[in-house]
mmCIF file of C-alpha atoms and ligand atoms in Angstrom:
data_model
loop_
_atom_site.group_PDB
_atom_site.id
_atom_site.type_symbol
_atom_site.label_atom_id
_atom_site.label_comp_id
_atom_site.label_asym_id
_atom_site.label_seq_id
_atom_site.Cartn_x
_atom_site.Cartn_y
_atom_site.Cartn_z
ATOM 1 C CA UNK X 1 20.141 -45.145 32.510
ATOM 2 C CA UNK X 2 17.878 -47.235 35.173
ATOM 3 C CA UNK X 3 20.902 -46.242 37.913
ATOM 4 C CA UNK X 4 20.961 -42.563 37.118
ATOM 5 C CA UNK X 5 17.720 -42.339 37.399
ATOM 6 C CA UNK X 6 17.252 -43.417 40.627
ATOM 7 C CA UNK X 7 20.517 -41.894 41.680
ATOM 8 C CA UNK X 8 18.858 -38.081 40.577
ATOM 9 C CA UNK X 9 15.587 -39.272 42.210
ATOM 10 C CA UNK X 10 17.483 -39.478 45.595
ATOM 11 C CA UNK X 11 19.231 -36.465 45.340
ATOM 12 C CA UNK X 12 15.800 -34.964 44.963
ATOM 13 C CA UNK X 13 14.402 -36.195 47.278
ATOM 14 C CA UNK X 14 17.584 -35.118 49.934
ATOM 15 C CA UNK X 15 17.350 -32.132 48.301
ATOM 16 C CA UNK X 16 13.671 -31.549 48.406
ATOM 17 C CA UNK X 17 13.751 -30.392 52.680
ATOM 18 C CA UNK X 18 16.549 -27.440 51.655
ATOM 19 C CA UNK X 19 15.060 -25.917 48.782
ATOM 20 C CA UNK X 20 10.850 -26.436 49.293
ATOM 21 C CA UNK X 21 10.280 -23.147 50.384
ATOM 22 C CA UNK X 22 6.751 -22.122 49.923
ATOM 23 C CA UNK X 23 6.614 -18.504 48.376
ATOM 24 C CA UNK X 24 5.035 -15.805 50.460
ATOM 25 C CA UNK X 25 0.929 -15.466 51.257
ATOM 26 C CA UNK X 26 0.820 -12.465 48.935
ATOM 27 C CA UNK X 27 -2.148 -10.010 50.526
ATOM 28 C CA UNK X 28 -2.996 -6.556 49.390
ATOM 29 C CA UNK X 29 -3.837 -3.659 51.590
ATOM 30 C CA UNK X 30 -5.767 -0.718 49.762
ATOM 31 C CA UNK X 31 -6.504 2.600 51.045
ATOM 32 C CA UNK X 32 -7.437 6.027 49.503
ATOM 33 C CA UNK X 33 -5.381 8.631 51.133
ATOM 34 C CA UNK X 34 -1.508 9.454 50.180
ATOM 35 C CA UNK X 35 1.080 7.698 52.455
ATOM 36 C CA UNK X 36 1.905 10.940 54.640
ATOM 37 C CA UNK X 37 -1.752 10.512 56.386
ATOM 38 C CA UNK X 38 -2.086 8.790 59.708
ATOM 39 C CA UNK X 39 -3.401 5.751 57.412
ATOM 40 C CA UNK X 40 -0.635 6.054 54.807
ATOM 41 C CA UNK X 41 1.872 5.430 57.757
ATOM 42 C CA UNK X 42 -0.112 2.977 60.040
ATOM 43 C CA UNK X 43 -0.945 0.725 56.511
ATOM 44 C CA UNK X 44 3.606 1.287 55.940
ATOM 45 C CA UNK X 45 3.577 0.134 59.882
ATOM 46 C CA UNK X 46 1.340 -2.793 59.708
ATOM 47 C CA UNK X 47 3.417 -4.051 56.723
ATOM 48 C CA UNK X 48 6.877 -3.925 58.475
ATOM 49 C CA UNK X 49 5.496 -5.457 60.949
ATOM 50 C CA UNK X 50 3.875 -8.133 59.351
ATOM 51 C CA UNK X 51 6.457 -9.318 57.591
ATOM 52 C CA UNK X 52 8.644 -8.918 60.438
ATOM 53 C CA UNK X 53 6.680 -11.556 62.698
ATOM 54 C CA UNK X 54 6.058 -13.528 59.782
ATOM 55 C CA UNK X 55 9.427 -13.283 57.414
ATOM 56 C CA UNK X 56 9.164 -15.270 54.006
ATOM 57 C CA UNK X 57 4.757 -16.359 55.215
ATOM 58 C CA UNK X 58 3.356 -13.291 54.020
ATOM 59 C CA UNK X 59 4.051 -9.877 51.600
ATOM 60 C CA UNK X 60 1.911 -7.013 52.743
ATOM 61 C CA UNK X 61 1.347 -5.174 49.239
ATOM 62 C CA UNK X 62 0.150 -1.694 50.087
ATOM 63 C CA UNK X 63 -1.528 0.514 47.656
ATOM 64 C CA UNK X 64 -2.217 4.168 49.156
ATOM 65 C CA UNK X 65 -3.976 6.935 46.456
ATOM 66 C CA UNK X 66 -7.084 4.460 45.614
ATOM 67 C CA UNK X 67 -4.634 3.111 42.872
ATOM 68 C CA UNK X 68 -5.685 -0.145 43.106
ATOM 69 C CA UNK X 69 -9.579 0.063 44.460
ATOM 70 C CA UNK X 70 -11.379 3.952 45.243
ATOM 71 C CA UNK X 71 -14.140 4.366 47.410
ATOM 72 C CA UNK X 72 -16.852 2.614 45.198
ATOM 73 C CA UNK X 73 -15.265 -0.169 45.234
ATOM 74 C CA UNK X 74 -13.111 -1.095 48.157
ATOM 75 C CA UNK X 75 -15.694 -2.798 50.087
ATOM 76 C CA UNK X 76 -17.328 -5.258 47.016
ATOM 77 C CA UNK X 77 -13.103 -5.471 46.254
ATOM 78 C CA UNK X 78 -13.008 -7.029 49.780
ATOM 79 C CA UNK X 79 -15.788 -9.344 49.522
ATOM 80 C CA UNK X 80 -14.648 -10.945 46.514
ATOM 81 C CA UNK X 81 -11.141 -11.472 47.959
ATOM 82 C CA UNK X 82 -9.282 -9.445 45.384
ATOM 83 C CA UNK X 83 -7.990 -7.337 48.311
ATOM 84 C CA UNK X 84 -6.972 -8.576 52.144
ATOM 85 C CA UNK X 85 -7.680 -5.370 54.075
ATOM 86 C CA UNK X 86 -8.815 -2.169 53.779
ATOM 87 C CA UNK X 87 -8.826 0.861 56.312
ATOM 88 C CA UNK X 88 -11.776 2.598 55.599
ATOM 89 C CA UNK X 89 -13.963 6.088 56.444
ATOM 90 C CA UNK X 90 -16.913 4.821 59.162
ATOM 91 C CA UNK X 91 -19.133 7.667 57.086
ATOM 92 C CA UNK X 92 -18.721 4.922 54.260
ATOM 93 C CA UNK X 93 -20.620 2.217 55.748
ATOM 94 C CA UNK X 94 -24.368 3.082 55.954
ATOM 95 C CA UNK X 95 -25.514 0.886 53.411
ATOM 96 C CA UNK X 96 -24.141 -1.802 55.915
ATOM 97 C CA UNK X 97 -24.575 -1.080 59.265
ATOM 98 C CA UNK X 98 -26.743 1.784 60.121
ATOM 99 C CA UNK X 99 -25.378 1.106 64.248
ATOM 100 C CA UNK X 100 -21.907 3.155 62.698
ATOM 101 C CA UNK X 101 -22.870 6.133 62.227
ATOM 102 C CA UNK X 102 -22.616 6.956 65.768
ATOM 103 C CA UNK X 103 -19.507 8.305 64.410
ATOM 104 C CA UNK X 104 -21.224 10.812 62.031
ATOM 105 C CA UNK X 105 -23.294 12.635 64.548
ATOM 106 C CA UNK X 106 -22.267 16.260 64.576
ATOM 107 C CA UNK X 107 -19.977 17.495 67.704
ATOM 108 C CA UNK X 108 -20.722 14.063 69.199
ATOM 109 C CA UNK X 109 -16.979 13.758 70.444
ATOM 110 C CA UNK X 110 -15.704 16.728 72.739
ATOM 111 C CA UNK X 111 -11.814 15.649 71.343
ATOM 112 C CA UNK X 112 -10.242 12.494 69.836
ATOM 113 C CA UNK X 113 -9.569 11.260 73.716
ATOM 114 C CA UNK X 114 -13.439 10.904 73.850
ATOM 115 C CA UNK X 115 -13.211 9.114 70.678
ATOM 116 C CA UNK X 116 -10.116 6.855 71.927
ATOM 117 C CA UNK X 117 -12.399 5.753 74.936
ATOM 118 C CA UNK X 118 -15.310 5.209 72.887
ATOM 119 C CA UNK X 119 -13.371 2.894 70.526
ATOM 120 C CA UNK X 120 -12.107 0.889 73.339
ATOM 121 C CA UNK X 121 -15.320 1.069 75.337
ATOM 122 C CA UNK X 122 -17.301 -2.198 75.390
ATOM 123 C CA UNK X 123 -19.500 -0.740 72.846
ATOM 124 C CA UNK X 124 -16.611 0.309 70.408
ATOM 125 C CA UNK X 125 -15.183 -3.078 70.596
ATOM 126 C CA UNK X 126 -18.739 -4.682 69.828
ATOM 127 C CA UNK X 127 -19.222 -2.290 66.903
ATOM 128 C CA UNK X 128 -15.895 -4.185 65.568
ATOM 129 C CA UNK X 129 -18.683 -7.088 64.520
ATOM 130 C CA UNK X 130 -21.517 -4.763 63.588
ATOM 131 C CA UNK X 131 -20.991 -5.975 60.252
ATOM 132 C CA UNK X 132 -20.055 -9.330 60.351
ATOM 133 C CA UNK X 133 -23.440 -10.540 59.276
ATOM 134 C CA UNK X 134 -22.322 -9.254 55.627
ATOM 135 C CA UNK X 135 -19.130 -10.994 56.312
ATOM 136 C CA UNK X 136 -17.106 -7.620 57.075
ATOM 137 C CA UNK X 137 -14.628 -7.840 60.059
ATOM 138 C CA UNK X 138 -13.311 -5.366 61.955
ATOM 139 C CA UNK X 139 -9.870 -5.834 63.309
ATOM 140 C CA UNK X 140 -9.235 -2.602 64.570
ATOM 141 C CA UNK X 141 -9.991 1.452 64.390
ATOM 142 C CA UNK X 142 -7.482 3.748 63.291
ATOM 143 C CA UNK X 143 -7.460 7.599 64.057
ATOM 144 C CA UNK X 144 -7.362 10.249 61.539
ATOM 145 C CA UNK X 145 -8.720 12.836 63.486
ATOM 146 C CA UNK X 146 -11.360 15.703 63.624
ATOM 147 C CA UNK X 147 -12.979 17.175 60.609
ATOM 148 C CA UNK X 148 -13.090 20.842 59.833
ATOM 149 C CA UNK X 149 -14.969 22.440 57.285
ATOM 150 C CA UNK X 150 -13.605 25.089 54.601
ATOM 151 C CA UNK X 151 -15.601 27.014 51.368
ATOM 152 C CA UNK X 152 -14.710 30.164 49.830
ATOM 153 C CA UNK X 153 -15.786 32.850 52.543
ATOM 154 C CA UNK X 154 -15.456 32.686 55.901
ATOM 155 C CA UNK X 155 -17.953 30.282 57.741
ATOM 156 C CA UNK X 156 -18.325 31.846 61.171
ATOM 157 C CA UNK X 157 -22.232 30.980 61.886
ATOM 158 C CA UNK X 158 -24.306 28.096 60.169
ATOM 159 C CA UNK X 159 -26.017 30.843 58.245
ATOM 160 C CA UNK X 160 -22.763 31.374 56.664
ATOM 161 C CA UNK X 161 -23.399 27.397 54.624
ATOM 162 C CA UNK X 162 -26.797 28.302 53.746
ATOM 163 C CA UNK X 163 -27.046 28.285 49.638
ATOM 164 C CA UNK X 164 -23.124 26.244 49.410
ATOM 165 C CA UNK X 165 -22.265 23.104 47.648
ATOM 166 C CA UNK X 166 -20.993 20.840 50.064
ATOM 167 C CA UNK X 167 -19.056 17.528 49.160
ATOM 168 C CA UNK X 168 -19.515 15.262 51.764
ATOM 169 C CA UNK X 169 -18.838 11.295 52.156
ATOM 170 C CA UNK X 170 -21.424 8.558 51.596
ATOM 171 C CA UNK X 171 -23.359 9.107 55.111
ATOM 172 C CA UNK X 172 -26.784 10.824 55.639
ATOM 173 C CA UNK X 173 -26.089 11.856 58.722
ATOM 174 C CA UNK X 174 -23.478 14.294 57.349
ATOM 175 C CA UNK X 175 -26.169 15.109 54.439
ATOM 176 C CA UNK X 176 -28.672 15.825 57.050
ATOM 177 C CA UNK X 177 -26.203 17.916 59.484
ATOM 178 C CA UNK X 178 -25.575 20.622 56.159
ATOM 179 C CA UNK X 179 -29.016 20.096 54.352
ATOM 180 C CA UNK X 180 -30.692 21.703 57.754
ATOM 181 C CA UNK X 181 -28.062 24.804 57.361
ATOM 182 C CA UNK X 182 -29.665 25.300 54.194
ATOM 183 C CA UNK X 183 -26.857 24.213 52.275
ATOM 184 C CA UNK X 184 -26.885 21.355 49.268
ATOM 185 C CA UNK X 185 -25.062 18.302 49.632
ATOM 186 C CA UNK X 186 -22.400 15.855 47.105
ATOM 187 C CA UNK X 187 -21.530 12.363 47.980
ATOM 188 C CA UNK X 188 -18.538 12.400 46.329
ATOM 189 C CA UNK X 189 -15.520 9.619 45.923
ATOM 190 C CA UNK X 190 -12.163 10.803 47.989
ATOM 191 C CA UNK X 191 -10.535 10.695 45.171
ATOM 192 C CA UNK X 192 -12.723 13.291 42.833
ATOM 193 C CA UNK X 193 -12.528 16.319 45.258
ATOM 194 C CA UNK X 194 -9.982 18.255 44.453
ATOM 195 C CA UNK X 195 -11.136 18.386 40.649
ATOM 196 C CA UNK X 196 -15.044 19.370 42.318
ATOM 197 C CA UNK X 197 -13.603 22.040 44.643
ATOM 198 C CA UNK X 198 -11.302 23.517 41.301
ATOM 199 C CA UNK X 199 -13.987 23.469 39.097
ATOM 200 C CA UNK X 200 -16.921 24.529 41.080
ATOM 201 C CA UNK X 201 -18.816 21.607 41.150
ATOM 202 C CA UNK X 202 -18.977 22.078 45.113
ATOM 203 C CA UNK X 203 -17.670 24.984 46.595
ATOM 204 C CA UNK X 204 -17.319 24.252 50.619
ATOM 205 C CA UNK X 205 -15.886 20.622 52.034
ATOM 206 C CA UNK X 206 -15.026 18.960 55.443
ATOM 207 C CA UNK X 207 -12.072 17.098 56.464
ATOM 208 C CA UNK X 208 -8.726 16.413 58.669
ATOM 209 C CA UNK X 209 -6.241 18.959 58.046
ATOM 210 C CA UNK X 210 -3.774 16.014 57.444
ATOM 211 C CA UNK X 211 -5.606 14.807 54.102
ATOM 212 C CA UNK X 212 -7.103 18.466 53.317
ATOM 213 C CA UNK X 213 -3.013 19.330 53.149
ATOM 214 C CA UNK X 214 -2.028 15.690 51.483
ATOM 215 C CA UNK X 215 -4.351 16.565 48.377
ATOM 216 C CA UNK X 216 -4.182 20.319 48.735
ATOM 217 C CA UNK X 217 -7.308 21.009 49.432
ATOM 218 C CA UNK X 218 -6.353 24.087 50.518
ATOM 219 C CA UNK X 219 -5.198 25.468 46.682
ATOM 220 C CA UNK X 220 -8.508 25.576 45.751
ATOM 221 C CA UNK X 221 -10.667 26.984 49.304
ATOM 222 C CA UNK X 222 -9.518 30.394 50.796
ATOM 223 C CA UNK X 223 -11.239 29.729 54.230
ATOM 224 C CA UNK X 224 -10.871 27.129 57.160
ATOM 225 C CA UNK X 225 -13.009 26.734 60.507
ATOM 226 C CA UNK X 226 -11.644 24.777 62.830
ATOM 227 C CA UNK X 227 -14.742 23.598 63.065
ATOM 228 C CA UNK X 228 -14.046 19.585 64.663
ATOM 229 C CA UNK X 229 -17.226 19.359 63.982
ATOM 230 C CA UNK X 230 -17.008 15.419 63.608
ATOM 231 C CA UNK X 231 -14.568 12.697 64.069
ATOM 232 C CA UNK X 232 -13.307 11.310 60.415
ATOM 233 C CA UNK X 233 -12.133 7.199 61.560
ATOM 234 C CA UNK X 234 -11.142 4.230 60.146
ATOM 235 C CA UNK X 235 -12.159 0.911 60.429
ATOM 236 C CA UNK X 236 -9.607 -1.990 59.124
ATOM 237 C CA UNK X 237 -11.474 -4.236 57.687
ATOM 238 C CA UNK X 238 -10.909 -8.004 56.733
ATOM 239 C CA UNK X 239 -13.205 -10.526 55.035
ATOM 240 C CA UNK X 240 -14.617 -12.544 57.734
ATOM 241 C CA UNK X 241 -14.250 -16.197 56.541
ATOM 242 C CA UNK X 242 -11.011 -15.472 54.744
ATOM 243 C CA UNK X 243 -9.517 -14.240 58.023
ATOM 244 C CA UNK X 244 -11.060 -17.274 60.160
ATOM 245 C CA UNK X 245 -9.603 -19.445 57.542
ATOM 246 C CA UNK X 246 -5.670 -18.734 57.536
ATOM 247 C CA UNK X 247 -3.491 -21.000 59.353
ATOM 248 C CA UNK X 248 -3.793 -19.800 63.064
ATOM 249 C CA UNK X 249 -0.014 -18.866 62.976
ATOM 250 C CA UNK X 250 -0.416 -16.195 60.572
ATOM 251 C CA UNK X 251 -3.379 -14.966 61.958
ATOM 252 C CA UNK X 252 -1.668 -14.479 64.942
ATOM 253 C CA UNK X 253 1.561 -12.795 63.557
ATOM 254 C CA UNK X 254 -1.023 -10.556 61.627
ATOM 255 C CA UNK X 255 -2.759 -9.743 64.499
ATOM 256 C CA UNK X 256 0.317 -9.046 66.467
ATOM 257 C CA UNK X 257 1.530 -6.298 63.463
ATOM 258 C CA UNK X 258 -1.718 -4.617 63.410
ATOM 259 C CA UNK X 259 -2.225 -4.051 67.635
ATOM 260 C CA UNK X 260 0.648 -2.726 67.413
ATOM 261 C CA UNK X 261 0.341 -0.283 64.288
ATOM 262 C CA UNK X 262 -2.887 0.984 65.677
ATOM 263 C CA UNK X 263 -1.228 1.835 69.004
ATOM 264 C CA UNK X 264 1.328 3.715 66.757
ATOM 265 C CA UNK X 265 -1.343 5.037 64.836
ATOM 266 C CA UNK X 266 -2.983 6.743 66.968
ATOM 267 C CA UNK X 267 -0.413 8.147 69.062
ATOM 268 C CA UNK X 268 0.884 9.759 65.698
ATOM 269 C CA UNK X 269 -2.691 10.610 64.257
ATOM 270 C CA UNK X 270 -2.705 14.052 65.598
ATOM 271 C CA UNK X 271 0.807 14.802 65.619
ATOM 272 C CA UNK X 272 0.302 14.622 61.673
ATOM 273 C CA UNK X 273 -2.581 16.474 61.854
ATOM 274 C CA UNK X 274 -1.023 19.245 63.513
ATOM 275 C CA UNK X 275 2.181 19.318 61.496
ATOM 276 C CA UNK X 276 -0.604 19.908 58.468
ATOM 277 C CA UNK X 277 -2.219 22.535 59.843
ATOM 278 C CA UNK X 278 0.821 24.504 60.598
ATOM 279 C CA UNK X 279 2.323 23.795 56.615
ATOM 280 C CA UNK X 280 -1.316 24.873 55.359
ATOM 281 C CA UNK X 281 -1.269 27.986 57.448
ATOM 282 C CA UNK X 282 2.666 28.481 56.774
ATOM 283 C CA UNK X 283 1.765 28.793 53.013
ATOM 284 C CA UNK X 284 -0.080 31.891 53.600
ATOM 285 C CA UNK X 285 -2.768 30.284 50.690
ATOM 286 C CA UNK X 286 -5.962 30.817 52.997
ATOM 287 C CA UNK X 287 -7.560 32.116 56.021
ATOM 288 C CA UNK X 288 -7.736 29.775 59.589
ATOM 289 C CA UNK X 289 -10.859 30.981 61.528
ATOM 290 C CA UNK X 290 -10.965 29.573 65.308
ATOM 291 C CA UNK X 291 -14.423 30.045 65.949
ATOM 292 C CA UNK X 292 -15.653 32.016 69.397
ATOM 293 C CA UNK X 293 -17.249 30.188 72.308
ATOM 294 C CA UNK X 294 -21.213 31.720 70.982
ATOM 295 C CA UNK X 295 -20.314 30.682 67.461
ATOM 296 C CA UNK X 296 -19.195 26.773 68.435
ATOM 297 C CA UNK X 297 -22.220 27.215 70.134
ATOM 298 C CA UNK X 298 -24.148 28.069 67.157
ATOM 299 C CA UNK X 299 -23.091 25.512 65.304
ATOM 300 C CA UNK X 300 -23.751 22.638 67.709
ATOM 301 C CA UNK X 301 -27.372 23.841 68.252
ATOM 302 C CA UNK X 302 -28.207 24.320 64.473
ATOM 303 C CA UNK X 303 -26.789 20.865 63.231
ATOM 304 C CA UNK X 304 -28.379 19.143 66.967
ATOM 305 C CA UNK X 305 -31.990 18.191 65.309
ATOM 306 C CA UNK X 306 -30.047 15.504 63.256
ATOM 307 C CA UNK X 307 -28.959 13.687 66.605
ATOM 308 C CA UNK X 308 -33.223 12.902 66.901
ATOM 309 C CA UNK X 309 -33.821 11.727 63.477
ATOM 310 C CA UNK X 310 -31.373 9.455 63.510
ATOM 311 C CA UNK X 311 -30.322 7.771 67.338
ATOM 312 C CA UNK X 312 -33.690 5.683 66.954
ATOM 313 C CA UNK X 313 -32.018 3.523 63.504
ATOM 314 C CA UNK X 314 -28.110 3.927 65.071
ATOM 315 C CA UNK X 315 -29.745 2.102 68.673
ATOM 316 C CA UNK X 316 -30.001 4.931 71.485
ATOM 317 C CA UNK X 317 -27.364 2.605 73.523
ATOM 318 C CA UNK X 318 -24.988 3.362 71.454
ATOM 319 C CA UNK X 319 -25.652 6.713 71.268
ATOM 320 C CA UNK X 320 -25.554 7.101 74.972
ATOM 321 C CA UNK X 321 -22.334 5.273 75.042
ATOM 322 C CA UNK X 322 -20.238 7.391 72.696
ATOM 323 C CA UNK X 323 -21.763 10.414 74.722
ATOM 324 C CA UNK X 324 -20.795 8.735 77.587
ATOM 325 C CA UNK X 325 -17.091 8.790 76.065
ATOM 326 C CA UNK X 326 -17.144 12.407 76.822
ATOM 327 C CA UNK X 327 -17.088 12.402 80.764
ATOM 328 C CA UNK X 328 -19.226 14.509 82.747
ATOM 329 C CA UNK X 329 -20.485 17.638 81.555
ATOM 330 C CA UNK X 330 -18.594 20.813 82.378
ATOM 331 C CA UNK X 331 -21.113 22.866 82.915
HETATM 332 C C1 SIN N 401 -10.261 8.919 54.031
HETATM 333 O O1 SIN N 401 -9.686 9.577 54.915
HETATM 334 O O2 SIN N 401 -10.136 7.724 53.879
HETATM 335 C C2 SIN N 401 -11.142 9.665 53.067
HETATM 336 C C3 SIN N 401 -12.192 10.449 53.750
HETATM 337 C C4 SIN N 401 -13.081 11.137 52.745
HETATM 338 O O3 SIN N 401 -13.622 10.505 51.835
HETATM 339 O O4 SIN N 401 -13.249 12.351 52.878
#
């Protein structure tokens, strides 16, 4: 008995080397948009790549739709470690950085190349740690492009909002930009529009064509502006300490995967835009109103007071920087 034994310890121990494999770092990546969205296919990318540079050290579980955490509670979710990362709307962070909603000032970027330069201007890469203080890293920012705004008439001229029933995102700064048209305003979850805009609960919305088409927004609105009235991006975001505290290799082959999904990213970002458009217009469901050079105008000027109430809390540097983003004036 004493010889076998020992004889199976052995082989255990020989054994031990071939078969101790430690089982993947599982790590969950959450978003709220469907998977045919610039983040629904840069969150795909960054897992094919992940596990690519790191095969058998990590599984990337992705969960688009807000199936596993919605807007409420993605960034609590993330603090608490029961998700890795999540890719979220910069409108969504005022209640943690107020220096972010740069990003929310009205017809602040001329085009998403402005907003490309800002992000990888000294200032956009600072803004990366504005909220590291609450623990909240950012790795990277991921396009999803310009926002334009739709209700059930045609909105030509800001007069055209007064009296609607807006839903926006959590920011004031986009509460502030409609409440001076005259219009009312509903922060509402990502994941509850559709329902508001069908039942009347709000009757006028902004957003990228590519997620106005992904949760057909455009059933239940008869009229688009292309307004780009303001940039809609994403931050990826990690917990701070958990990220400082994986093994450096991992960190690295994580960081490797998402450089080089964001580069994808946003070279695809408005290629998936523009394929939305054209299906929302192809469906002959609603109008597509390009607005004239007076009426952009008009718009700009009406929703401008908001830049004054608000540069003083984002820090007027950073202002000047993402205006800076623009170039030189053209005229
Ligand atoms: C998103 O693109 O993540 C959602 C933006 C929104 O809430 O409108």
């Amino acid at each position: 008995m004493r010889h076998w034994l020992i004889a199976a310890a052995a082989a255990a121990v020989i054994a031990a080397p071939l078969s101790a494999h430690a089982d993947p770092i599982v790590m969950k990546f959450s978003h709220v948009v469907a998977e045919k969205t610039p983040k629904g296919q840069a969150a795909l990318k960054f897992k094919e790549l992940a596990e690519k540079y790191l095969p058998g050290k990590v599984k990337i579980e992705v969960y688009p739709n807000s199936q596993l955490f919605g807007d409420a509670k993605e960034m609590e979710a993330l603090a608490l470690g029961d998700v890795q990362f999540i890719a979220t709307s910069m409108s969504k962070f005022g209640k943690y950085t107020k220096k972010l909603e740069v990003f929310d000032l009205p017809f602040m970027f001329k085009d998403m190349d402005a907003v490309e330069r800002f992000e990888n201007s000294k200032t956009g890469q600072e803004l990366l740690h504005s909220m590291e203080n609450r623990n909240y890293l950012g790795l990277a920012y991921w396009h999803n492009g310009l926002a334009q705004m739709s209700a059930n008439k045609p909105l030509l001229m800001p007069s055209d909002a007064k009296g609607l029933k807006f839903r926006i995102q959590q920011s004031d700064i986009i509460a502030a930009s409609y409440e001076t048209l005259g219009a009312n305003v509903q922060k509402l979850a990502f994941s509850e529009v559709y329902q508001a805009l069908q039942v009347g609960t709000v009757n006028a919305q902004e957003n990228t064509w590519s997620n106005i088409f992904s949760k057909k927004f455009y059933e239940v609105q008869s009229d688009f502006t292309e307004s780009n009235d303001r940039v809609i991006d994403y931050m990826v975001l990690v917990n701070a300490k958990w990220w400082k505290g994986l093994p450096d290799d991992i960190r690295a082959g994580l960081s490797k995967a998402m450089k080089e999904a964001t580069a994808e990213n946003n070279v695809i970002a408005g290629k998936l835009n523009d394929e939305a458009r054209a299906k929302i217009e192809a469906s002959g469901k609603v109008k597509i109103h390009k607005l004239t050079a007076e009426q952009h105008k008009a718009w700009v000027d009406s929703m401008r007071p908001v830049w004054e109430k608000f540069k003083g809390q984002i820090g007027e540097d950073i202002v000047k920087a993402a205006v800076a983003s623009n170039g030189p004036p053209t005229n």
